[in-house]
Tab-separated table of C-alpha atoms in Angstrom:
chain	number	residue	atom	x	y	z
X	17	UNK	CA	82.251	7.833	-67.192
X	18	UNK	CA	83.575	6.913	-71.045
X	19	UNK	CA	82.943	10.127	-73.234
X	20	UNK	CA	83.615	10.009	-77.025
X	21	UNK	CA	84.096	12.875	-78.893
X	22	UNK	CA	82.981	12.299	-82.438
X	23	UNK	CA	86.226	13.375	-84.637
X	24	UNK	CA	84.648	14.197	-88.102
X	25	UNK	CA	87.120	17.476	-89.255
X	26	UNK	CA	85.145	20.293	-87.766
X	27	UNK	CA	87.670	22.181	-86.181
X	28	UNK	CA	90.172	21.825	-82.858
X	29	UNK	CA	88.177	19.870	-79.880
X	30	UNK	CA	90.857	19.769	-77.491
X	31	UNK	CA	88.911	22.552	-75.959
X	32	UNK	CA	85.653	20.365	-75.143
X	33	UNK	CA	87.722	17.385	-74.578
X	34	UNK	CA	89.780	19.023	-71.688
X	35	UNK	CA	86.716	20.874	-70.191
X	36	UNK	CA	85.182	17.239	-70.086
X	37	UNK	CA	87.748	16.249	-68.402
X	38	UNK	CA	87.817	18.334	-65.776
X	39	UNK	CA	84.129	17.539	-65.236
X	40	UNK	CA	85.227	13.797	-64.399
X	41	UNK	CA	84.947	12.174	-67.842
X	42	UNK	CA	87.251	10.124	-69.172
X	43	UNK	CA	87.396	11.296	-72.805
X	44	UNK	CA	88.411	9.846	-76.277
X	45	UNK	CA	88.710	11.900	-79.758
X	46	UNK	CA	87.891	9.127	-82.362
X	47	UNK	CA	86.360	8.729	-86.031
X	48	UNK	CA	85.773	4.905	-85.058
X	49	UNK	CA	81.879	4.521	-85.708
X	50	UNK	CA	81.827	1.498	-83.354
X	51	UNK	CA	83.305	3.368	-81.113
X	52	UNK	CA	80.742	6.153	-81.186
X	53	UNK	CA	78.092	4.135	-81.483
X	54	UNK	CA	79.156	2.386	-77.949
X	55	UNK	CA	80.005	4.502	-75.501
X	56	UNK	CA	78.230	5.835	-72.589
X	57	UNK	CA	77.877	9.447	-74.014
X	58	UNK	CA	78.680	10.529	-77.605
X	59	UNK	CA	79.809	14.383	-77.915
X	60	UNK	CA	79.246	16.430	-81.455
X	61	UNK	CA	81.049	19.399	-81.255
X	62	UNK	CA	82.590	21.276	-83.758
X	63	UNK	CA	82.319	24.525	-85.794
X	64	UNK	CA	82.176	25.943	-88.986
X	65	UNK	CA	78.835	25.071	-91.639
X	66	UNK	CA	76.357	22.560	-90.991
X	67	UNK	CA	76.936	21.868	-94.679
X	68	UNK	CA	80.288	20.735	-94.183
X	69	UNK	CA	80.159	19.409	-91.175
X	70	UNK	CA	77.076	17.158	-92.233
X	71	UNK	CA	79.504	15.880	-94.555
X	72	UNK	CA	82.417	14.836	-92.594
X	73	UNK	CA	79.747	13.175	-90.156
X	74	UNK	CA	78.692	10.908	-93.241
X	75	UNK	CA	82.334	10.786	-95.091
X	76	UNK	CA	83.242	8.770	-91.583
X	77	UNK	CA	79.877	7.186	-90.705
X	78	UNK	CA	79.377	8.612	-87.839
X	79	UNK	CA	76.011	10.228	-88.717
X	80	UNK	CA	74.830	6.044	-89.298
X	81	UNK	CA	76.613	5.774	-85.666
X	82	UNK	CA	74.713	8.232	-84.044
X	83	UNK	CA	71.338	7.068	-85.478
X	84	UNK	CA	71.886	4.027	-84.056
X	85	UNK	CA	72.457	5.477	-80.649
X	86	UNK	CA	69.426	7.260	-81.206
X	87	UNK	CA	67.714	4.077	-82.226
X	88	UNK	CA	69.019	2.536	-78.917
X	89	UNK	CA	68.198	5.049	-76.604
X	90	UNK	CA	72.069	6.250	-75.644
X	91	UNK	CA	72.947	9.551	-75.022
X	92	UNK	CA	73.919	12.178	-77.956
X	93	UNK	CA	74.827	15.971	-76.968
X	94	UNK	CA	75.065	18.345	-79.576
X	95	UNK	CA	77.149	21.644	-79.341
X	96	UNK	CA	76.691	24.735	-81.327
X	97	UNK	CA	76.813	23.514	-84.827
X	98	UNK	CA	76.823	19.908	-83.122
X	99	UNK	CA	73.141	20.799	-82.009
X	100	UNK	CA	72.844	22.457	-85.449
X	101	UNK	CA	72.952	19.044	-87.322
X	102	UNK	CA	70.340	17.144	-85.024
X	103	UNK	CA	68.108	19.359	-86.932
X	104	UNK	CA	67.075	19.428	-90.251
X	105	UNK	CA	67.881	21.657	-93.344
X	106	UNK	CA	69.599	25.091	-93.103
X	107	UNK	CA	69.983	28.725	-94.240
X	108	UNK	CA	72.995	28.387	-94.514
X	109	UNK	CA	73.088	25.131	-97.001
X	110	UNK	CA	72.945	21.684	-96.166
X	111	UNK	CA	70.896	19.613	-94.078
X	112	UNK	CA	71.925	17.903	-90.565
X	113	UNK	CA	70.411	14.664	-89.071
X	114	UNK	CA	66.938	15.360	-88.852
X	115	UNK	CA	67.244	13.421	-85.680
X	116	UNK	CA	64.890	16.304	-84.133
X	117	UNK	CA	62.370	18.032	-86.275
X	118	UNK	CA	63.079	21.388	-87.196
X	119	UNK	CA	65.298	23.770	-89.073
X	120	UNK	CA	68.194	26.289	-89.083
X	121	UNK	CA	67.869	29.689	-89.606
X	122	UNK	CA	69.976	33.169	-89.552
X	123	UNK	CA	70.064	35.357	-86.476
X	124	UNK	CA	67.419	37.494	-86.897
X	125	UNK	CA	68.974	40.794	-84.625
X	126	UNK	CA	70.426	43.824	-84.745
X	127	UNK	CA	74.382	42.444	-84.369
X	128	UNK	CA	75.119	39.006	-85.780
X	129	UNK	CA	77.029	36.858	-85.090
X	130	UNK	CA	75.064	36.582	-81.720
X	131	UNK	CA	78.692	37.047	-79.867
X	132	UNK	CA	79.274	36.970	-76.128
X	133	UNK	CA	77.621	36.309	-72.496
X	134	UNK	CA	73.632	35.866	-72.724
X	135	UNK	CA	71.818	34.471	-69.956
X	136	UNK	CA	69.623	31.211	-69.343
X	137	UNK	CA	65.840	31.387	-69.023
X	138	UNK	CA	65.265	27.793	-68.147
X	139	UNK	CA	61.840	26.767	-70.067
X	140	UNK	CA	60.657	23.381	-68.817
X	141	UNK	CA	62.315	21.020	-66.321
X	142	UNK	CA	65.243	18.999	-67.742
X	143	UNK	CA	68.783	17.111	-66.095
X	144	UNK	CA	70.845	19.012	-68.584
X	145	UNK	CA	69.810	22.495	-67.848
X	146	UNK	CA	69.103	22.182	-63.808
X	147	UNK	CA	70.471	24.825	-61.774
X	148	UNK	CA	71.438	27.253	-64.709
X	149	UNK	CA	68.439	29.080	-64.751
X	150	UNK	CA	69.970	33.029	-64.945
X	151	UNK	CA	73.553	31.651	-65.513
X	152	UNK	CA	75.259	32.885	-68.300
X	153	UNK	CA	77.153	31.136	-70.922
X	154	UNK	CA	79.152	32.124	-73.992
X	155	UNK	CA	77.321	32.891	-77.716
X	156	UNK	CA	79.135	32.386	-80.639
X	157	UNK	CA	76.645	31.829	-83.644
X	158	UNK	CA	75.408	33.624	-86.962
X	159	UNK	CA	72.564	30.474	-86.956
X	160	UNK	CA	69.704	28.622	-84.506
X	161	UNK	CA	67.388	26.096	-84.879
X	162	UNK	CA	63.966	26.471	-84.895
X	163	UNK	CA	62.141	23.290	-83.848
X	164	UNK	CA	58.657	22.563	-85.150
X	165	UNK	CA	57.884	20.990	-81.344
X	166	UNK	CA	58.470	23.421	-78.506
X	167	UNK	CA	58.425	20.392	-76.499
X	168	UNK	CA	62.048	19.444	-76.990
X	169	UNK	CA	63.495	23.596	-76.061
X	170	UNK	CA	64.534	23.304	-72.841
X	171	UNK	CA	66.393	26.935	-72.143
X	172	UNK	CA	65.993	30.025	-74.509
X	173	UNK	CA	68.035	33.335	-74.237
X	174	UNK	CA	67.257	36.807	-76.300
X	175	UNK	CA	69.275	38.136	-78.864
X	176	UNK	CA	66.900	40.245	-81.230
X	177	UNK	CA	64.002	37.818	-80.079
X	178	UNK	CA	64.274	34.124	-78.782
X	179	UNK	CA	67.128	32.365	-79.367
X	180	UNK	CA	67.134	28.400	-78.811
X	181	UNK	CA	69.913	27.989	-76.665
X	182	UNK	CA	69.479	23.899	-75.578
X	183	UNK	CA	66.951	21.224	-76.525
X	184	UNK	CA	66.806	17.738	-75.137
X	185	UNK	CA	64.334	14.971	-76.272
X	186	UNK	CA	64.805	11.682	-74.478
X	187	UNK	CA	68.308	10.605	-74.968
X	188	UNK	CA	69.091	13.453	-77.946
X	189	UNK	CA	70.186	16.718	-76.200
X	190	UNK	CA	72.046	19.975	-77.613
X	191	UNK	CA	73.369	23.678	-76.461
X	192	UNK	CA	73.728	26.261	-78.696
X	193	UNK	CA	76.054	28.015	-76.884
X	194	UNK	CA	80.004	26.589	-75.821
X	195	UNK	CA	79.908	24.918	-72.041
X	196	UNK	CA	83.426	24.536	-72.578
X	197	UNK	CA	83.961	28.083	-73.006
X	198	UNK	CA	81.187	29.339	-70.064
X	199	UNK	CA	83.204	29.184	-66.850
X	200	UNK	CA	81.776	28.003	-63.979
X	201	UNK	CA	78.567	27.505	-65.543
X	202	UNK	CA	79.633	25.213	-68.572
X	203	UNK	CA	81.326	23.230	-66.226
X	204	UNK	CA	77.375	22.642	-64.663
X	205	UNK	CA	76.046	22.097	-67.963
X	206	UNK	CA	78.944	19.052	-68.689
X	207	UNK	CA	78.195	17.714	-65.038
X	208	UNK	CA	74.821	17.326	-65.558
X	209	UNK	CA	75.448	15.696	-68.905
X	210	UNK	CA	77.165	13.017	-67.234
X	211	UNK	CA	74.889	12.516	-64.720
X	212	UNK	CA	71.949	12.703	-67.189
X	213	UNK	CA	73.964	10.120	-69.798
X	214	UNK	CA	74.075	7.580	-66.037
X	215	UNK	CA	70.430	7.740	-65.707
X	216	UNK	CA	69.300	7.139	-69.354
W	22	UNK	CA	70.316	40.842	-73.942
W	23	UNK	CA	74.004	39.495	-74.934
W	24	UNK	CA	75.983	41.422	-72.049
W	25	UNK	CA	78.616	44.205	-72.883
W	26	UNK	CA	81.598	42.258	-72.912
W	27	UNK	CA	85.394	43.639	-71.217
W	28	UNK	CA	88.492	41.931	-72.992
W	29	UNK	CA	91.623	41.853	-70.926
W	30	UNK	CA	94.094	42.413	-74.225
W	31	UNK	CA	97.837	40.396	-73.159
W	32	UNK	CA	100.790	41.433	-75.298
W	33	UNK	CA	102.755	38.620	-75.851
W	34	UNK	CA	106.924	38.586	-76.993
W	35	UNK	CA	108.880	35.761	-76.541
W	36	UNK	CA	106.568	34.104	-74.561
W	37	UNK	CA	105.889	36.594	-72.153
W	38	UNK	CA	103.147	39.323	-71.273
W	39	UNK	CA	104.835	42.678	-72.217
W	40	UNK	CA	102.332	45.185	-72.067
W	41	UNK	CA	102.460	47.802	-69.394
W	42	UNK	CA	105.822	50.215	-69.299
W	43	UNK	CA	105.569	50.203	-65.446
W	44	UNK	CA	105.697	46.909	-64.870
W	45	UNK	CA	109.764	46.340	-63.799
W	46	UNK	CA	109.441	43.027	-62.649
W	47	UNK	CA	108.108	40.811	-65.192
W	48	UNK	CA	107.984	37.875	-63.216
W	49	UNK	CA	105.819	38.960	-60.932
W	50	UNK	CA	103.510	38.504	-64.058
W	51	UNK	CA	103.985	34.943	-64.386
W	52	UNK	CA	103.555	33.273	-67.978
W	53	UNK	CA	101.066	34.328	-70.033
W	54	UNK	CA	98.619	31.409	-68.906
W	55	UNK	CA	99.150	32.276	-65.092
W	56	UNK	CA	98.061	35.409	-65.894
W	57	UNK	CA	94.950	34.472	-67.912
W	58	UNK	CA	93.808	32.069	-65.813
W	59	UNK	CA	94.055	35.122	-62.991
W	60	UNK	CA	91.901	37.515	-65.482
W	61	UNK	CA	88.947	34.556	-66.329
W	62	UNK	CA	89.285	34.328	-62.105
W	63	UNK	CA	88.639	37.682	-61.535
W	64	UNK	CA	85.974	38.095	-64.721
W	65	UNK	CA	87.298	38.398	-67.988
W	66	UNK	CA	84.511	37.997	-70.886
W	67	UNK	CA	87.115	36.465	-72.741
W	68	UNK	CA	91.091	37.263	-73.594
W	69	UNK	CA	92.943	38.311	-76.621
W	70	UNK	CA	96.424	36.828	-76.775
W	71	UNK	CA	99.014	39.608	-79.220
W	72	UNK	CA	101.822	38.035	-80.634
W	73	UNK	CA	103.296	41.991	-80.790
W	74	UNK	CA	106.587	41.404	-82.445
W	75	UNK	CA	105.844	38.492	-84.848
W	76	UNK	CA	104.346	40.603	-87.636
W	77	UNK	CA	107.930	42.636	-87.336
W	78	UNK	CA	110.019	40.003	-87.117
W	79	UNK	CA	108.701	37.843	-89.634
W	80	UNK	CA	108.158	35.164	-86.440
W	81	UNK	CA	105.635	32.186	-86.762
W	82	UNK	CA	102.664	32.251	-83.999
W	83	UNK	CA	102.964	30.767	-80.474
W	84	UNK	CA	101.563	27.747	-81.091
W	85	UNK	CA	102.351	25.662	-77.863
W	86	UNK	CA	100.375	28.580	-75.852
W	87	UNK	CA	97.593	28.304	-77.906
W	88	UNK	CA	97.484	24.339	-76.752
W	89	UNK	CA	97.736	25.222	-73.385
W	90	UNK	CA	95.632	28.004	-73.568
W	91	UNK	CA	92.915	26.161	-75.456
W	92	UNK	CA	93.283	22.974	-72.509
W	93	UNK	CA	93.316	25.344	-69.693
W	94	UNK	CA	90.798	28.240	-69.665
W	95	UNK	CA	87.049	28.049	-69.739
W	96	UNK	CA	86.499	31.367	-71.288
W	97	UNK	CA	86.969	32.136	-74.942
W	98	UNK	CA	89.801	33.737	-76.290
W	99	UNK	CA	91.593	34.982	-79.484
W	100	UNK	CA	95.061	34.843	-80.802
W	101	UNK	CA	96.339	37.859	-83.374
W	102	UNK	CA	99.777	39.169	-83.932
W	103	UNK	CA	102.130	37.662	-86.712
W	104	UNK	CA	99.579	35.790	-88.964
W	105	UNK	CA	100.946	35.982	-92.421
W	106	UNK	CA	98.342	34.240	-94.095
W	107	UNK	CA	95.873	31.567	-94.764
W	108	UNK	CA	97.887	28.513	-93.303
W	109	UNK	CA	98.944	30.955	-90.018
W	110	UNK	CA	95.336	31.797	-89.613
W	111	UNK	CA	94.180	28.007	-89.845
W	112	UNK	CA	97.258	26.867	-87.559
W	113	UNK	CA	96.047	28.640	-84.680
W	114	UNK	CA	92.544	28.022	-84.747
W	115	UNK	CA	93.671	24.418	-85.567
W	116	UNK	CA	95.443	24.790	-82.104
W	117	UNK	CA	92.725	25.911	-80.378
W	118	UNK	CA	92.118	29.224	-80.632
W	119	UNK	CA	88.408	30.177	-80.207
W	120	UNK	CA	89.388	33.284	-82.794
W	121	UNK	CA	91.738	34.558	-84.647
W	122	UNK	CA	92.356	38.156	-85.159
W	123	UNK	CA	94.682	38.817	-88.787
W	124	UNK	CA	95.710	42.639	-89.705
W	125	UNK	CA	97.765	43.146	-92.323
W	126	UNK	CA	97.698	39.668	-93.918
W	127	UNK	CA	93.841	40.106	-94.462
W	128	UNK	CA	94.279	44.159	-95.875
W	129	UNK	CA	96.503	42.631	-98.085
W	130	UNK	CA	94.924	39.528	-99.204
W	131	UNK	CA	90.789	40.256	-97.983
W	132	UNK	CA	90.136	36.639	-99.362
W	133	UNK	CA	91.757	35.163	-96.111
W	134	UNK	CA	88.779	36.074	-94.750
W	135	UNK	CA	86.268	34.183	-96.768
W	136	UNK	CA	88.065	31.359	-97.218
W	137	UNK	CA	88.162	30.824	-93.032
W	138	UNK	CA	84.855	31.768	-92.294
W	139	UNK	CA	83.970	29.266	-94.780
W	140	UNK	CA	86.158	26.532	-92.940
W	141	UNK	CA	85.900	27.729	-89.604
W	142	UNK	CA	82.579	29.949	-89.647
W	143	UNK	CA	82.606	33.758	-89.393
W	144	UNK	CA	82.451	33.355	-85.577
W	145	UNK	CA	85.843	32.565	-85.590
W	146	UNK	CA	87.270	35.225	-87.847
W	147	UNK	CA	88.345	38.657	-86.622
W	148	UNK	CA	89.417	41.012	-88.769
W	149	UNK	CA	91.551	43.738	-86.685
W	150	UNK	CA	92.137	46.973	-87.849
W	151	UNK	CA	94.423	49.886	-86.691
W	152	UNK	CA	93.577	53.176	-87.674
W	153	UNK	CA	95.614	56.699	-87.229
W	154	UNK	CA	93.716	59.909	-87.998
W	155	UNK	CA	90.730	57.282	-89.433
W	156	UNK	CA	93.199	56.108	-91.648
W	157	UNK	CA	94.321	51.969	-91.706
W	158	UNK	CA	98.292	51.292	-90.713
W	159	UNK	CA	99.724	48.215	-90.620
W	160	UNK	CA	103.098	46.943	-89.050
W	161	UNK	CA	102.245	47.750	-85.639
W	162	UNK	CA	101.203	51.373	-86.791
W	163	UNK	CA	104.201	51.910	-88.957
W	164	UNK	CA	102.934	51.540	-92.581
W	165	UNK	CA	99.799	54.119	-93.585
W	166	UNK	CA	97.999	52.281	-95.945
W	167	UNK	CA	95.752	55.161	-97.313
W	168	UNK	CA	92.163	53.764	-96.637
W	169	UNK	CA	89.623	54.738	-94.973
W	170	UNK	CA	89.497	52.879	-92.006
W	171	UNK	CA	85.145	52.361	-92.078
W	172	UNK	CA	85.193	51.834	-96.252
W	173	UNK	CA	88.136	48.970	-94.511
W	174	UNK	CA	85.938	47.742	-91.667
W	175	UNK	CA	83.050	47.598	-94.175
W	176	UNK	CA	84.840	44.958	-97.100
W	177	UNK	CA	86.249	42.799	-93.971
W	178	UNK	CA	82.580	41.888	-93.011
W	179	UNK	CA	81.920	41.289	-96.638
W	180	UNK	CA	84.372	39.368	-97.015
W	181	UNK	CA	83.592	37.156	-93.887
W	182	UNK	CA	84.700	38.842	-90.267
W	183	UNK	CA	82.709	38.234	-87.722
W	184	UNK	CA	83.832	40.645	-85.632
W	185	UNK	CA	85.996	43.622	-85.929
W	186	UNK	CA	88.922	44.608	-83.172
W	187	UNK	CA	89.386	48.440	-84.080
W	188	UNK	CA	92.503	50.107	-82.686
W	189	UNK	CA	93.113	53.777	-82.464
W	190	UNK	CA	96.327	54.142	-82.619
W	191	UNK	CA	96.273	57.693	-81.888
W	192	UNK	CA	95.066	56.501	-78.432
W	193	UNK	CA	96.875	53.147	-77.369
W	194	UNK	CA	98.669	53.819	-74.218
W	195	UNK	CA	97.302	57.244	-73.575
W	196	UNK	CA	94.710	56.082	-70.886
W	197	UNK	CA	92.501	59.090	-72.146
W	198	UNK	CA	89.720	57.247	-73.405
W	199	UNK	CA	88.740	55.291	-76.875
W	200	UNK	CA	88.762	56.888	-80.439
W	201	UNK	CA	85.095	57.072	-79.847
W	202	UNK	CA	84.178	58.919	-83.513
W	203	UNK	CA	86.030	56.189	-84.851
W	204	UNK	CA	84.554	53.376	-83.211
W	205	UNK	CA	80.851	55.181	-83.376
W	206	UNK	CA	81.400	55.210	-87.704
W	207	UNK	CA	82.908	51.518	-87.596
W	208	UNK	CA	80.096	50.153	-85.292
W	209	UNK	CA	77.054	52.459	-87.542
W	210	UNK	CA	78.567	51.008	-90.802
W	211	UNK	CA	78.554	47.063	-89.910
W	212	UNK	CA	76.249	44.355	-88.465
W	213	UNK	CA	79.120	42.672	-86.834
W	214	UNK	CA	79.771	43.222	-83.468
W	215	UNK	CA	82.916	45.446	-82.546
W	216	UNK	CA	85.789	45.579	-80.129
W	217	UNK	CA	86.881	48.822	-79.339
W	218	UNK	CA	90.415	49.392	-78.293
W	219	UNK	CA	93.399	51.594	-76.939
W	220	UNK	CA	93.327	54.385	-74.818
W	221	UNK	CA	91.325	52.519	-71.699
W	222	UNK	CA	91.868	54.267	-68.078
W	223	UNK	CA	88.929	54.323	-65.975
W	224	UNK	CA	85.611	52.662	-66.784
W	225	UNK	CA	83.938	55.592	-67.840
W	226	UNK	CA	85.804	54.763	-71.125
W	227	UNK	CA	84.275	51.485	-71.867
W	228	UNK	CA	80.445	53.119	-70.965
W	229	UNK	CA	81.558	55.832	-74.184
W	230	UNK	CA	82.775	52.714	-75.928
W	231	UNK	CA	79.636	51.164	-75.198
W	232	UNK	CA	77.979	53.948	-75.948
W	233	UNK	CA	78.694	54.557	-79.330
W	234	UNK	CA	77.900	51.075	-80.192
W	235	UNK	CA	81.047	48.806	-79.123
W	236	UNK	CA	80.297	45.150	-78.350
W	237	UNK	CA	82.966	44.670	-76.370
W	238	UNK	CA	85.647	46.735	-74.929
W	239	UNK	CA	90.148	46.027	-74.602
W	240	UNK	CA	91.718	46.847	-71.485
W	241	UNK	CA	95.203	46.292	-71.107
W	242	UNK	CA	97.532	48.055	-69.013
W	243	UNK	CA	94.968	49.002	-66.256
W	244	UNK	CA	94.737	45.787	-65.482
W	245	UNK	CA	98.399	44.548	-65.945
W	246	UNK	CA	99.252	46.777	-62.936
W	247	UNK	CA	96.864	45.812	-60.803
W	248	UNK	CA	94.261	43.162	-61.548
W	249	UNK	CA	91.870	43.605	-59.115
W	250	UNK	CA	90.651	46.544	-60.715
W	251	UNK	CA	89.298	44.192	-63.612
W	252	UNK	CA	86.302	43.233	-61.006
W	253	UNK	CA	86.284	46.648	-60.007
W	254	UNK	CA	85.636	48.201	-63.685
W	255	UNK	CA	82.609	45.987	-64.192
W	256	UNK	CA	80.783	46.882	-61.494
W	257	UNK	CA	81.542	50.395	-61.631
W	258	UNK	CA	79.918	49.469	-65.295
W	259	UNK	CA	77.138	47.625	-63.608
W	260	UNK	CA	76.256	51.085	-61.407
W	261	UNK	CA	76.325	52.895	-64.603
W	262	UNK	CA	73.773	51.038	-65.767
W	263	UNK	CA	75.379	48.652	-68.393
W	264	UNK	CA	74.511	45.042	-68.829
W	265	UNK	CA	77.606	43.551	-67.657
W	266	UNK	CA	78.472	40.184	-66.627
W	267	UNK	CA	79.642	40.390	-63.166
């Protein structure tokens, strides 16, 4: 399965790429909108500000790219600030996609950033989060979205209260947390995204 | 609840893992990345790669490892240890480092800080601080700086750190336990989450760590000698009734 990892200046993603890899994709790092647009699966990873990374989505095009995937009906996954900017405006300045409705807000809790191992509670049924329920994956995040449609959360985990940890919507999904980073369990989460970006 | 997390800490000159003064064959190591794949095996919460000697010898980070590093393992992991500055700092994390941890560079120049939480996001920046007597040294505990180590920890959050790695250094290598006032005044005076670190020998160490508000815990030589006891620790944690990732 062709995986393209959307290359818009937010940081190192030889990390995802690799753990992709592993999971049986065959990946490519590009800032080609066609070829974004295109492929079987289209990754947004990245970290940093939604802000900025909003930006370098639009500064290459990509955000028009993913739209039309959207449009389409093709797979988009979302990580951390990737899932960030299928959202709408945030604390933190800046506005993503508004692909999903909702918005980003500051950790509410007692440490911040929200910063290690935290565990799955799997909320409703869906092919990215199946068989994770209790896993846990790695945290690294000072903001979460809040979506106005509790339909679309599809595993939560508590840091100082609920914390959205992945969403999917038809053929828009996103973690919060870093599969590529989560062991055994990440490498579940990017199986299933392969199978799931098959069947759509 | 975000579990406790225990940090395998691998000291890092010329390439190879140099922590532990028993270890007399280093080979039996392997490279750095043998050995960190062996720790995420056997349950690492994530890994903190030293670059010991850079700092001293004026020598640029390890960037190949990073690569590798970043390709390789599926846990996180952060890279410290001769980062002289902004570019250093962005270099690595350009490489692939999940963190980066910068001493002196940042006491010297607390902007560093800002400026890559701002490109990278706070997540990614760790300030580390070593402190004798609650005071901050630099140069591998050489240089007393003549701060307070907590009015220290306190401007490093301010100025973007997302994370503080605290380092008695009255207690690296003793094996008698953490500086626990220390890391109980650093932890009470920031929201950030902290890393204790030096003195680990037995896991009742980490649950005082833990105790007195640490995040996350180093071990180092403990578990050079004999990794197996890295499983071991956490579920001697677990039976103490910490929330441990095992």
């Amino acid at each position: 399965m062709r995986v393209v990892l959307a290359d818009y200046g937010a940081g190192n993603l030889r990390s995802v790429a690799s753990a992709f890899a592993r999971a049986g994709a065959e990946i490519t790092i590009t800032v080609d909108p066609a070829e974004v647009r295109e492929a079987p699966l289209a990754v947004i990873a990245g970290v940093g500000h939604v802000e900025s990374a909003a930006r370098g989505l639009r500064m290459h095009g990509l955000d028009a790219a993913i739209r039309d995937r959207v449009t389409a009906g093709r797979p988009v996954l979302g990580i951390c600030v990737g899932m960030q900017l299928l959202f709408g405006a945030s604390d933190e300045g800046g506005s993503g996609m508004e692909i999903l409705g909702g918005s980003v807000s500051r950790v509410q809790a007692a440490r911040v950033p929200h910063m290690g191992w935290n565990t799955l509670e799997i909320t409703q049924p869906g092919e990215l989060v199946q068989g994770l329920d209790g896993e846990d994956v790695y945290f690294a995040h000072s903001y979460a979205v809040e979506p106005t449609d509790d339909a679309v959360v599809v595993a939560v985990a508590d840091h100082g209260g609920r914390i959205v940890a992945a969403v999917q919507q038809g053929a828009v999904a996103g973690v919060q947390f870093h599969p590529e980073r989560s062991a055994l369990a990440g490498a579940r989460i990017l199986e299933n995204a392969l199978a799931w970006s098959k069947s759509a | 609840m975000v579990k406790k997390r225990v940090i395998p800490c691998l000291d890092v000159a010329g390439g190879r893992v140099v922590k532990g003064v028993n270890f007399v064959d280093l080979r039996e190591m392997g490279e750095p990345i043998d050995l960190a794949t062996r720790y995420s095996e056997l349950g690492a919460d994530e890994l903190v790669f030293l670059d010991i000697t850079a700092t001293l010898e004026g020598r640029g980070p390890i960037l190949g490892l990073i690569e590798r590093a970043a390709a390789e393992l599926t846990i996180p992991f952060t890279v410290g240890g001769g980062v002289t500055g902004l570019d250093d700092a962005r270099s690595l994390l350009r490489a692939g480092a999940d963190k980066v941890a910068i001493n002196r560079a940042a006491f010297d120049d607390p902007s560093i800080l800002t400026a890559l939480a701002d490109e990278f996001g706070s997540q990614a920046v760790v300030c580390a601080i070593d402190a004798r007597a609650g005071e901050v040294v630099t140069h591998a505990g050489k240089t007393p700086r003549g701060r307070d180590a907590v009015d220290w920890a306190v401007e490093a959050v301010q100025r973007g750190a997302g994370e503080l790695l605290v380092t008695s250094i009255d207690a690296d290598g003793t094996r008698e336990g953490y500086d626990l006032p220390l890391t109980r005044a650093v932890a009470a005076a920031v929201e950030v989450p902290v890393i204790a670190s030096g003195g680990a020998g037995e896991a009742r160490h980490l649950a005082e760590a833990f105790e007195v508000g640490a995040e996350a815990a180093i071990i180092a030589s403990i578990v050079h000698e004999r990794p197996e006891r890295l499983p071991e620790l956490k579920i001697e944690l677990k039976e103490m009734g910490w929330n441990v990732r095992t």
